[in-house]
XYZ file of C-alpha atoms in Angstrom:
691
model
C 118.937 115.650 130.804
C 116.465 115.804 127.896
C 117.154 114.938 124.292
C 116.693 116.713 121.001
C 113.425 115.547 119.445
C 112.993 115.267 115.666
C 109.437 114.851 114.346
C 108.905 113.522 110.820
C 105.735 112.331 109.051
C 106.485 108.699 108.326
C 107.373 105.897 110.793
C 109.718 104.290 108.251
C 111.493 107.618 107.693
C 111.899 108.066 111.458
C 113.585 104.664 111.709
C 115.979 105.586 108.895
C 116.909 108.992 110.353
C 117.318 107.708 113.892
C 120.218 105.562 112.690
C 122.062 108.667 111.466
C 121.874 110.613 114.723
C 123.586 110.045 118.032
C 122.190 109.208 121.448
C 121.328 112.893 121.998
C 118.477 112.613 119.502
C 115.101 110.909 119.530
C 113.184 110.606 116.241
C 109.444 110.037 116.119
C 106.649 110.473 113.572
C 103.248 112.147 113.346
C 102.062 109.451 110.908
C 100.914 112.128 108.467
C 98.389 114.873 109.220
C 97.310 115.139 112.848
C 94.371 117.478 112.321
C 92.008 118.756 109.655
C 89.077 121.104 109.199
C 86.072 120.246 111.336
C 82.789 119.199 109.725
C 80.732 121.369 112.059
C 79.518 124.953 111.818
C 77.489 126.513 109.025
C 77.186 124.065 106.142
C 79.527 121.663 107.924
C 82.467 123.525 106.349
C 84.605 123.901 109.445
C 85.240 127.425 108.131
C 83.649 130.644 109.366
C 83.146 132.295 105.983
C 81.664 135.454 107.511
C 84.598 135.917 109.898
C 87.530 136.245 107.464
C 87.271 132.540 106.589
C 88.550 131.529 110.008
C 89.230 127.771 109.949
C 88.218 125.462 112.781
C 90.694 122.598 113.084
C 90.132 119.394 115.038
C 92.491 116.543 115.797
C 91.751 113.524 113.619
C 90.045 110.746 115.557
C 92.724 108.208 114.648
C 95.498 110.583 115.762
C 94.430 111.327 119.331
C 96.771 108.697 120.792
C 99.558 109.872 118.462
C 99.151 113.466 119.657
C 99.092 112.320 123.276
C 102.388 110.492 122.790
C 103.923 113.422 120.874
C 103.026 115.831 123.685
C 104.830 113.566 126.153
C 107.903 113.440 123.881
C 107.908 117.247 123.481
C 107.607 117.757 127.227
C 110.641 115.534 127.851
C 112.752 117.140 125.098
C 115.214 120.040 125.376
C 114.658 121.103 121.770
C 112.228 120.061 119.042
C 112.975 119.938 115.305
C 110.119 119.699 112.787
C 111.358 117.665 109.820
C 108.226 117.032 107.766
C 108.336 116.792 103.957
C 109.959 119.634 101.972
C 106.838 121.010 100.294
C 103.863 123.207 101.156
C 101.896 120.333 102.614
C 104.885 119.357 104.752
C 105.258 122.983 105.883
C 101.590 123.040 106.894
C 101.971 119.787 108.852
C 104.921 121.313 110.761
C 102.756 124.328 111.577
C 99.884 122.135 112.781
C 102.330 120.181 114.968
C 103.718 123.403 116.442
C 100.203 124.705 117.140
C 98.935 121.509 118.788
C 102.130 120.641 120.692
C 102.807 124.175 121.900
C 106.147 124.524 120.106
C 107.565 128.062 119.928
C 107.252 129.158 116.284
C 109.678 132.058 116.665
C 112.512 129.542 117.067
C 114.519 128.127 114.181
C 113.227 124.586 114.479
C 112.100 123.721 110.939
C 114.541 121.488 109.057
C 114.222 120.528 105.402
C 116.104 117.901 103.419
C 115.513 116.739 99.866
C 116.977 113.274 100.411
C 117.089 110.877 103.346
C 120.845 110.371 103.609
C 123.185 110.867 106.556
C 124.914 113.947 105.131
C 121.663 115.633 104.013
C 119.911 115.098 107.354
C 122.859 116.275 109.470
C 123.369 119.316 107.231
C 119.667 120.206 107.578
C 119.854 119.963 111.386
C 122.825 122.322 111.297
C 120.818 124.885 109.302
C 117.295 125.084 110.780
C 114.912 127.942 109.977
C 111.568 129.182 111.229
C 108.315 127.843 109.800
C 107.533 129.647 106.536
C 104.111 131.161 107.232
C 103.599 132.109 103.577
C 103.877 128.462 102.530
C 101.521 127.511 105.369
C 98.944 130.093 104.282
C 99.168 128.953 100.659
C 98.432 125.368 101.672
C 95.686 126.511 104.063
C 94.051 128.517 101.258
C 94.099 125.433 99.026
C 92.532 123.286 101.760
C 89.781 125.800 102.600
C 89.066 126.444 98.923
C 88.738 122.713 98.235
C 86.520 122.282 101.301
C 84.133 125.078 100.280
C 83.821 123.890 96.688
C 83.772 120.221 97.577
C 81.133 120.451 100.293
C 78.843 122.990 98.643
C 78.977 121.577 95.114
C 78.670 117.990 96.312
C 75.604 118.825 98.427
C 73.978 120.532 95.430
C 74.675 117.676 93.012
C 73.598 115.013 95.486
C 70.266 116.764 95.947
C 69.615 117.613 92.301
C 71.062 114.767 90.224
C 72.203 112.148 92.789
C 75.894 112.559 91.871
C 78.365 111.498 94.538
C 80.685 114.511 94.715
C 82.420 117.377 92.931
C 85.745 119.078 93.489
C 87.764 122.036 92.295
C 90.354 120.074 90.318
C 88.726 116.660 89.881
C 85.797 118.305 88.074
C 88.158 119.942 85.565
C 89.853 116.582 84.946
C 86.410 115.045 84.362
C 85.565 117.912 82.004
C 88.676 117.212 79.915
C 87.683 113.548 79.608
C 84.067 114.383 78.706
C 85.111 116.983 76.116
C 87.443 114.452 74.523
C 84.549 111.975 74.344
C 82.377 114.574 72.596
C 85.138 115.095 70.030
C 85.226 111.348 69.442
C 81.424 111.122 69.075
C 81.345 114.082 66.662
C 84.211 112.729 64.573
C 83.398 111.759 60.985
C 86.022 109.452 59.423
C 87.471 110.576 56.104
C 88.734 108.179 53.477
C 92.261 108.435 52.125
C 94.598 106.178 50.154
C 98.316 105.446 50.188
C 100.551 104.216 47.406
C 103.944 102.710 48.173
C 106.652 101.009 46.169
C 108.823 98.156 47.459
C 112.514 97.860 46.539
C 115.522 95.701 47.224
C 119.170 96.582 46.541
C 122.368 95.101 47.962
C 120.223 92.694 50.035
C 118.554 95.688 51.712
C 114.771 95.899 51.453
C 113.044 99.261 51.800
C 109.856 101.042 50.787
C 109.012 104.501 49.473
C 105.666 106.274 49.761
C 103.971 108.599 47.275
C 104.285 112.205 48.511
C 104.077 114.662 45.575
C 103.003 115.095 41.981
C 104.951 117.562 39.849
C 106.417 119.143 42.963
C 103.129 119.604 44.831
C 101.778 117.567 47.760
C 99.266 114.965 46.615
C 96.309 113.652 48.602
C 94.277 110.695 47.360
C 90.710 110.789 48.693
C 89.129 107.785 46.966
C 89.791 104.644 44.957
C 89.081 106.325 41.614
C 91.852 108.922 42.137
C 94.193 106.204 43.385
C 93.592 103.950 40.367
C 94.372 106.844 38.015
C 97.743 107.315 39.757
C 98.400 103.582 39.992
C 97.846 103.053 36.258
C 100.242 105.941 35.467
C 103.145 104.249 37.248
C 105.641 101.759 35.908
C 108.233 99.631 37.668
C 111.190 101.882 36.792
C 111.994 104.648 39.302
C 114.702 107.314 38.952
C 116.559 108.584 42.041
C 115.948 112.345 41.861
C 117.481 113.419 45.181
C 119.683 112.039 47.963
C 120.088 113.985 51.208
C 122.420 112.956 53.980
C 122.416 114.793 57.289
C 123.868 114.287 60.725
C 121.370 114.620 63.533
C 121.600 114.651 67.299
C 119.072 113.333 69.729
C 119.455 114.874 73.171
C 118.524 113.123 76.389
C 115.500 114.219 78.390
C 115.842 116.021 81.741
C 115.557 114.139 85.038
C 112.080 113.234 86.206
C 109.663 115.569 87.883
C 106.540 114.106 89.520
C 104.353 114.243 86.429
C 106.923 112.831 83.999
C 107.769 110.037 86.440
C 104.094 109.069 86.612
C 103.789 109.257 82.819
C 106.859 107.117 82.103
C 106.043 104.598 84.840
C 102.576 104.271 83.308
C 103.749 103.797 79.714
C 106.973 101.850 80.352
C 106.147 99.856 83.510
C 102.330 99.802 83.364
C 102.155 101.293 86.877
C 99.174 103.396 87.919
C 100.044 106.844 89.293
C 98.998 105.889 92.827
C 101.182 102.788 92.734
C 104.142 104.749 91.365
C 103.961 107.298 94.167
C 103.684 104.655 96.892
C 106.772 102.848 95.616
C 108.664 106.135 95.182
C 107.736 107.107 98.764
C 109.348 103.910 100.028
C 112.497 104.503 97.951
C 112.691 108.053 99.318
C 112.101 107.208 102.974
C 114.744 104.530 103.269
C 115.800 101.040 102.228
C 117.900 98.674 104.335
C 120.897 97.916 102.112
C 122.848 95.851 104.607
C 125.472 98.200 106.015
C 122.979 101.079 106.347
C 119.405 102.221 105.842
C 119.271 105.019 103.303
C 116.861 106.819 100.990
C 117.694 105.777 97.436
C 116.010 108.703 95.663
C 115.396 112.387 96.345
C 111.958 113.768 97.225
C 109.459 112.552 94.653
C 107.001 115.491 94.719
C 108.669 118.182 92.643
C 108.243 120.163 89.435
C 111.898 121.217 89.089
C 114.513 119.492 86.908
C 117.438 121.122 88.735
C 120.165 118.780 90.019
C 122.559 119.532 92.858
C 126.135 120.470 91.958
C 127.382 117.596 94.099
C 125.368 115.001 92.182
C 126.304 116.500 88.796
C 130.001 116.328 89.655
C 129.709 112.785 91.001
C 127.642 111.579 88.030
C 129.881 113.123 85.368
C 132.918 111.522 86.959
C 131.090 108.171 86.994
C 130.025 108.508 83.332
C 133.563 109.361 82.205
C 135.131 106.445 84.068
C 132.501 103.898 83.006
C 131.748 104.947 79.428
C 134.443 107.406 78.375
C 134.867 111.178 78.104
C 132.808 111.393 74.905
C 129.735 110.273 76.837
C 129.749 113.218 79.255
C 127.091 115.769 78.349
C 125.867 119.167 79.514
C 123.467 120.006 82.313
C 119.788 120.455 81.408
C 118.556 123.998 82.048
C 114.975 124.432 83.218
C 112.631 126.442 81.013
C 111.103 127.707 84.200
C 107.315 128.029 84.358
C 105.529 130.541 86.508
C 104.570 128.017 89.169
C 107.715 125.856 89.392
C 108.979 125.380 92.935
C 112.679 125.438 92.034
C 113.850 125.031 95.623
C 113.490 121.300 94.997
C 115.605 119.110 92.775
C 114.496 116.766 90.061
C 113.982 113.142 91.085
C 117.361 111.405 91.107
C 119.311 108.678 92.927
C 120.931 109.936 96.127
C 124.198 108.414 94.926
C 125.208 107.474 91.398
C 127.331 104.685 92.911
C 124.191 102.876 94.101
C 123.440 101.331 90.722
C 120.189 99.394 90.255
C 122.139 96.145 89.891
C 123.946 96.682 93.209
C 120.623 97.478 94.948
C 118.557 94.702 93.369
C 118.899 92.215 96.241
C 117.449 94.765 98.690
C 114.440 95.756 96.578
C 111.120 94.178 95.672
C 110.491 93.572 91.969
C 108.431 96.775 91.602
C 110.917 98.858 93.619
C 113.733 97.627 91.396
C 111.826 98.499 88.211
C 111.025 102.035 89.374
C 114.484 102.689 90.831
C 116.092 101.489 87.570
C 113.913 103.908 85.594
C 114.709 106.867 87.882
C 118.426 106.052 87.964
C 118.699 105.675 84.173
C 116.799 108.905 83.482
C 118.911 111.002 85.897
C 122.249 109.647 84.668
C 121.204 109.841 81.005
C 120.216 113.505 81.462
C 123.922 114.286 82.025
C 125.152 112.277 79.037
C 126.018 113.375 75.507
C 123.391 113.299 72.738
C 123.103 110.269 70.480
C 124.309 110.895 66.920
C 122.537 109.625 63.821
C 123.296 109.650 60.118
C 119.986 110.276 58.365
C 119.332 109.670 54.694
C 116.279 110.682 52.674
C 115.655 109.620 49.080
C 113.335 111.042 46.433
C 112.330 108.684 43.603
C 110.559 109.875 40.454
C 108.070 107.910 38.352
C 106.287 109.858 35.594
C 106.189 113.040 37.686
C 105.095 111.237 40.849
C 107.604 111.641 43.686
C 108.079 108.896 46.264
C 109.956 109.434 49.554
C 112.053 107.023 51.632
C 114.046 107.730 54.759
C 116.391 105.908 57.058
C 118.818 106.542 59.897
C 121.760 104.828 61.525
C 122.997 105.450 65.044
C 126.661 106.334 64.782
C 127.133 107.175 68.480
C 124.729 105.871 71.109
C 125.457 108.613 73.708
C 122.789 108.705 76.421
C 121.042 105.707 74.799
C 123.834 103.603 76.298
C 121.991 104.007 79.608
C 118.409 104.885 78.601
C 118.108 102.921 75.354
C 115.924 100.177 76.842
C 113.247 102.797 77.604
C 113.260 104.460 74.157
C 112.384 102.694 70.952
C 115.231 103.241 68.537
C 116.530 100.964 65.791
C 118.561 101.469 62.642
C 116.513 101.937 59.457
C 119.034 101.198 56.748
C 118.837 102.401 53.171
C 121.157 101.139 50.421
C 123.760 103.422 48.834
C 122.257 105.099 45.752
C 123.149 108.112 43.607
C 121.113 110.718 41.726
C 119.795 109.523 38.315
C 120.243 105.875 39.322
C 117.462 103.601 38.114
C 115.720 101.313 40.614
C 113.212 98.646 39.662
C 110.367 98.200 42.148
C 109.465 94.702 43.208
C 105.871 95.717 43.805
C 103.622 98.788 43.882
C 100.810 98.652 46.428
C 97.751 100.777 47.064
C 95.825 100.730 50.347
C 92.665 102.308 51.721
C 92.661 104.083 55.088
C 90.344 106.194 57.209
C 91.216 109.020 59.544
C 90.902 108.064 63.198
C 89.109 109.981 65.954
C 91.131 111.634 68.716
C 92.471 109.121 71.225
C 90.999 109.006 74.709
C 93.189 110.025 77.619
C 95.350 107.311 79.078
C 96.502 107.951 82.627
C 99.884 109.160 81.339
C 98.294 111.523 78.786
C 95.844 112.938 81.320
C 98.648 113.688 83.793
C 100.663 115.353 81.013
C 97.644 117.458 80.032
C 96.951 118.537 83.619
C 100.595 119.519 84.071
C 100.801 121.475 80.803
C 97.563 123.313 81.616
C 98.848 124.225 85.079
C 96.098 122.372 86.915
C 96.810 120.802 90.309
C 100.202 120.229 91.905
C 102.685 117.334 91.652
C 101.282 115.717 94.766
C 97.660 115.808 93.549
C 97.666 114.029 90.160
C 97.342 110.514 91.591
C 94.517 111.483 93.981
C 92.635 113.378 91.235
C 92.569 110.268 89.052
C 91.790 107.975 91.967
C 88.784 110.143 92.914
C 87.079 110.231 89.506
C 87.582 106.467 89.126
C 86.315 105.702 92.652
C 83.272 107.947 92.151
C 82.550 105.927 88.974
C 82.555 109.061 86.831
C 84.956 107.351 84.424
C 85.801 103.788 83.492
C 88.852 102.243 81.854
C 88.328 101.051 78.273
C 91.442 99.693 76.545
C 93.630 101.395 79.182
C 92.004 104.794 78.553
C 89.374 106.869 80.372
C 85.800 106.892 79.114
C 83.160 108.900 81.004
C 80.246 106.957 82.456
C 76.620 108.080 82.196
C 76.920 109.532 85.703
C 80.168 111.308 84.748
C 78.627 112.868 81.646
C 75.555 114.070 83.565
C 77.689 115.538 86.355
C 79.953 117.341 83.895
C 77.025 118.666 81.838
C 75.422 120.237 84.909
C 78.711 121.709 86.144
C 79.391 123.234 82.732
C 75.831 124.578 82.518
C 75.852 126.288 85.919
C 79.530 126.694 86.912
C 81.330 127.177 83.608
C 83.145 130.311 84.810
C 84.958 128.504 87.658
C 85.024 124.805 86.680
C 87.246 125.368 83.676
C 90.907 125.122 82.748
C 91.705 128.852 82.757
C 90.151 129.669 86.136
C 91.635 126.597 87.843
C 95.108 127.397 86.460
C 94.796 131.046 87.553
C 93.881 129.867 91.052
C 97.100 127.817 91.129
C 99.021 130.986 90.259
C 97.237 132.846 93.048
C 98.240 130.107 95.517
C 101.836 130.530 94.307
C 101.589 134.264 94.930
C 100.419 133.613 98.495
C 103.408 131.293 98.974
C 105.676 134.115 97.840
C 103.978 136.706 100.081
C 102.493 138.624 97.150
C 98.841 137.833 97.967
C 96.969 136.788 101.090
C 94.537 134.146 102.330
C 91.509 136.365 102.978
C 91.797 138.283 99.696
C 92.031 135.116 97.595
C 89.088 133.419 99.301
C 86.944 136.562 99.254
C 87.416 136.955 95.490
C 86.481 133.314 95.001
C 83.437 133.442 97.287
C 82.119 136.562 95.529
C 82.239 134.685 92.245
C 81.051 131.292 93.504
C 78.034 132.108 95.714
C 75.846 133.728 92.997
C 76.480 130.705 90.768
C 75.509 128.356 93.580
C 72.289 130.260 94.348
C 71.345 130.242 90.670
C 71.993 126.476 90.429
C 69.799 125.738 93.458
C 67.055 127.838 91.885
C 67.236 126.651 88.270
C 68.902 123.212 88.136
C 66.186 120.637 87.527
C 65.946 117.932 90.168
C 65.984 114.457 88.684
C 63.104 112.415 90.015
C 63.652 108.748 90.851
C 62.254 106.206 88.360
C 58.869 104.736 89.295
C 58.439 100.955 89.261
C 54.668 101.043 88.700
C 54.028 99.464 92.116
C 52.424 100.947 95.232
C 53.906 100.982 98.706
C 52.149 98.325 100.839
C 52.463 100.549 103.924
C 51.263 103.988 102.743
C 50.083 103.531 99.152
C 52.728 105.836 97.688
C 54.668 105.077 94.517
C 57.625 102.713 94.769
C 60.728 104.113 93.077
C 64.256 102.971 92.241
C 66.859 104.665 94.388
C 70.633 104.580 94.415
C 72.356 103.686 97.643
C 75.759 102.911 98.983
C 75.555 99.303 97.829
C 73.750 99.802 94.520
C 70.129 100.300 93.505
C 67.106 99.345 95.595
C 63.331 99.845 95.546
C 61.770 102.062 98.224
C 58.791 104.297 98.923
C 58.734 107.725 97.254
C 57.362 109.270 100.460
C 60.670 108.876 102.328
C 61.391 110.048 105.048
C 57.715 110.010 106.079
C 57.526 106.365 104.982
C 60.689 104.275 105.255
C 59.477 101.170 103.461
C 62.156 99.308 101.460
C 61.152 96.398 99.272
C 63.035 93.231 100.049
C 63.872 91.199 96.983
C 62.893 87.514 97.280
C 65.876 85.297 97.892
C 66.840 83.311 94.805
C 67.316 79.637 95.554
C 70.397 78.096 93.960
C 70.600 74.312 94.209
C 73.969 72.562 94.543
C 72.851 69.326 92.840
C 73.474 67.312 96.012
C 71.111 65.980 98.672
C 71.330 66.380 102.428
C 73.022 63.319 104.007
C 70.786 63.711 107.099
C 67.267 64.109 105.687
C 67.585 63.670 101.921
C 66.328 67.170 101.020
C 68.053 69.139 98.240
C 71.151 71.112 99.245
C 71.231 74.839 98.421
C 73.732 77.690 98.463
C 73.219 80.325 101.144
C 75.102 83.496 102.011
C 75.948 84.195 105.604
C 78.186 86.264 107.775
C 81.343 84.608 106.494
C 80.362 84.296 102.853
C 78.770 81.590 100.733
C 78.103 78.113 102.168
C 76.077 74.959 101.423
C 73.150 73.983 103.648
C 70.006 71.885 103.719
C 66.934 73.459 102.091
C 64.743 71.907 104.843
C 65.920 74.479 107.411
C 64.911 74.972 110.262
C 63.657 71.365 110.518
C 67.094 70.188 109.367
C 70.088 72.353 110.295
C 72.754 70.470 108.347
C 75.569 72.622 106.939
C 78.236 71.171 104.730
C 81.506 71.593 106.596
C 83.797 72.424 103.723
C 86.248 75.070 104.763
C 88.235 76.506 101.902
C 90.818 79.098 102.570
C 90.036 82.095 100.382
C 92.920 83.151 98.193
C 93.874 86.822 98.702
C 93.231 89.159 95.770
C 96.184 91.255 94.569
C 95.870 95.054 94.304
C 97.992 97.752 92.640
C 99.041 99.119 96.033
C 102.214 98.433 97.992
C 102.756 98.287 101.748
C 103.979 101.659 103.096
C 106.112 99.885 105.706
C 107.836 97.024 103.829
C 107.032 97.582 100.146
C 105.302 94.196 99.623
C 102.083 94.064 97.580
C 98.822 94.885 99.347
C 96.133 92.197 99.015
C 92.414 91.966 99.775
C 91.672 89.346 102.423
C 88.452 88.056 103.947
C 88.045 88.217 107.698
C 85.428 87.868 110.345
C 83.859 91.218 109.499
C 84.264 91.100 105.731
C 86.986 92.101 103.300
C 89.963 94.205 104.305
C 93.316 95.287 102.835
C 96.532 94.000 104.369
C 100.194 93.353 103.582
C 100.898 90.108 101.709
C 104.028 89.584 103.837
C 101.936 88.677 106.936
C 102.900 87.534 109.583
C 106.327 89.139 109.004
C 104.595 92.471 108.347
C 101.222 93.062 110.030
C 100.215 96.260 108.220
C 96.458 96.704 107.697
C 95.235 99.490 105.394
C 92.208 101.273 106.812
């Protein structure tokens, strides 16, 4: 008698789910995508553009054994459920699995759950559906579109300007960074001055700043203007106005992917890639002693909606723990055109699993991120904080100074989220209109306007989201790509374009401005949404794009100037051609300009570095050499003397920002027999190696 087979993407998720189901079920994983577009055919696209953009898929080399094992499992099973992630990419993976494994797609065998908990998984298995072909086609359109642009643009730029690559969305992100840099370079600082008066009353110190003169806003542009004002002031100020208002500060909605990445960046100093890896682990399942359970809902979402069950549970928890006054209203989504509202916001799977109660089961980074997610979700259902705000106007010879302060009278949601939001009381003394106050000091200070700030990772993600560029799952990879390609560098935790990045962007803007821009990229996202909803189709979308793209590409090949490599002034010893500086995989090198006819590469003379010691065998100086296993000390009289200093030092692993997908421990860079590699720091307990 066969079993019911459940296929998920992640091995760790399969282990979690298997514990929820009985002996009639077997749970296995595809370990992500099992196939992708081929790199064969015209232009290596793996897409037959002339035949309705027919894609040619091939099984990934590293997944052949996985597919072989999956086919065996499917053959032995009575029924197969496809339980990949609940988004378009997950839907596409289910379709690829069905295609490769010969699973009947007319059957209701697709199951979707937003959280990895016993109840959610069992409920999903009780309500299967067929694979949503519209979602599959939307994802397929995205993949083919990115392949066409990526391959064709990259080939052009590599040939013409030696750039490494270009992409549909990454190039727009680079453009934003380059345009910001141009604004900074064009910025001309303007001088301005401030005047403020310092006071103390009832042991409360405060300051007021010059704002108006005779009822009109005043701006001081230079020292001469400021001195004229300064000399018109005396130490006696008259309170001309006192305003007291009650204000409310509402909590923010639960996290979506972009806001989670932004807050984790600014509050926890996590890079987007690191945030998503940790969130993936929290979603897929944590062993908490009595059970293995996902602690958060699916982390790739752009909806702030919360389930009725969680809202009810959380409100009950808030009332019992903090009191009825702390219970707030539910946040309503101001729905955008492209929001996938079938998902929920990112929240804990149970409000009863507080960060403190989960701390012993989590790594330090997992605890930090879970605490942030938990606090944000709970706070979103809490009452606003209440503040008493006071503003004072103080008159001195027609010059009006302003002071303001506020006191929190009810902390509301800040009771839970206060550690993540800067908020402190700014107290002003009690004063009345016409009261005289004597200033302790009047100060003037010079300032200059500042240029626009560069994009931090958090600000760039926020900008991409607001402009409708990319999807929740792509922000981390977009940033990772432009950093890896060395198009941008980090300067004071912000992105600055490199020389290569500026050149690449300039050429893309010059020749592809009509498609590598914010508006076109955002409109393409809307078109992908329409395909997902069945309102547009794959061939139509790609045909419209190709009709626009190909003439631009032809023009660029014809008119974009090819950058010639820099000559060294030397001649090739083999053919007499010019030697030039070329860029390669491992940096710059000098080679013949007549490549590939002449393949001469100049070998740089080895620099001798002495250790300061002498060889104990022959007395010759000892030198540093680099070999297969790194740097070592040896006799300079080689090969006559083959002495090598036998000093084995264990290389300390280098920490990275990544975490192990299987156990959550930090990933480190180690040195092995064949060079450096990435592996889990928990070895030998965890033997994960990142390829």
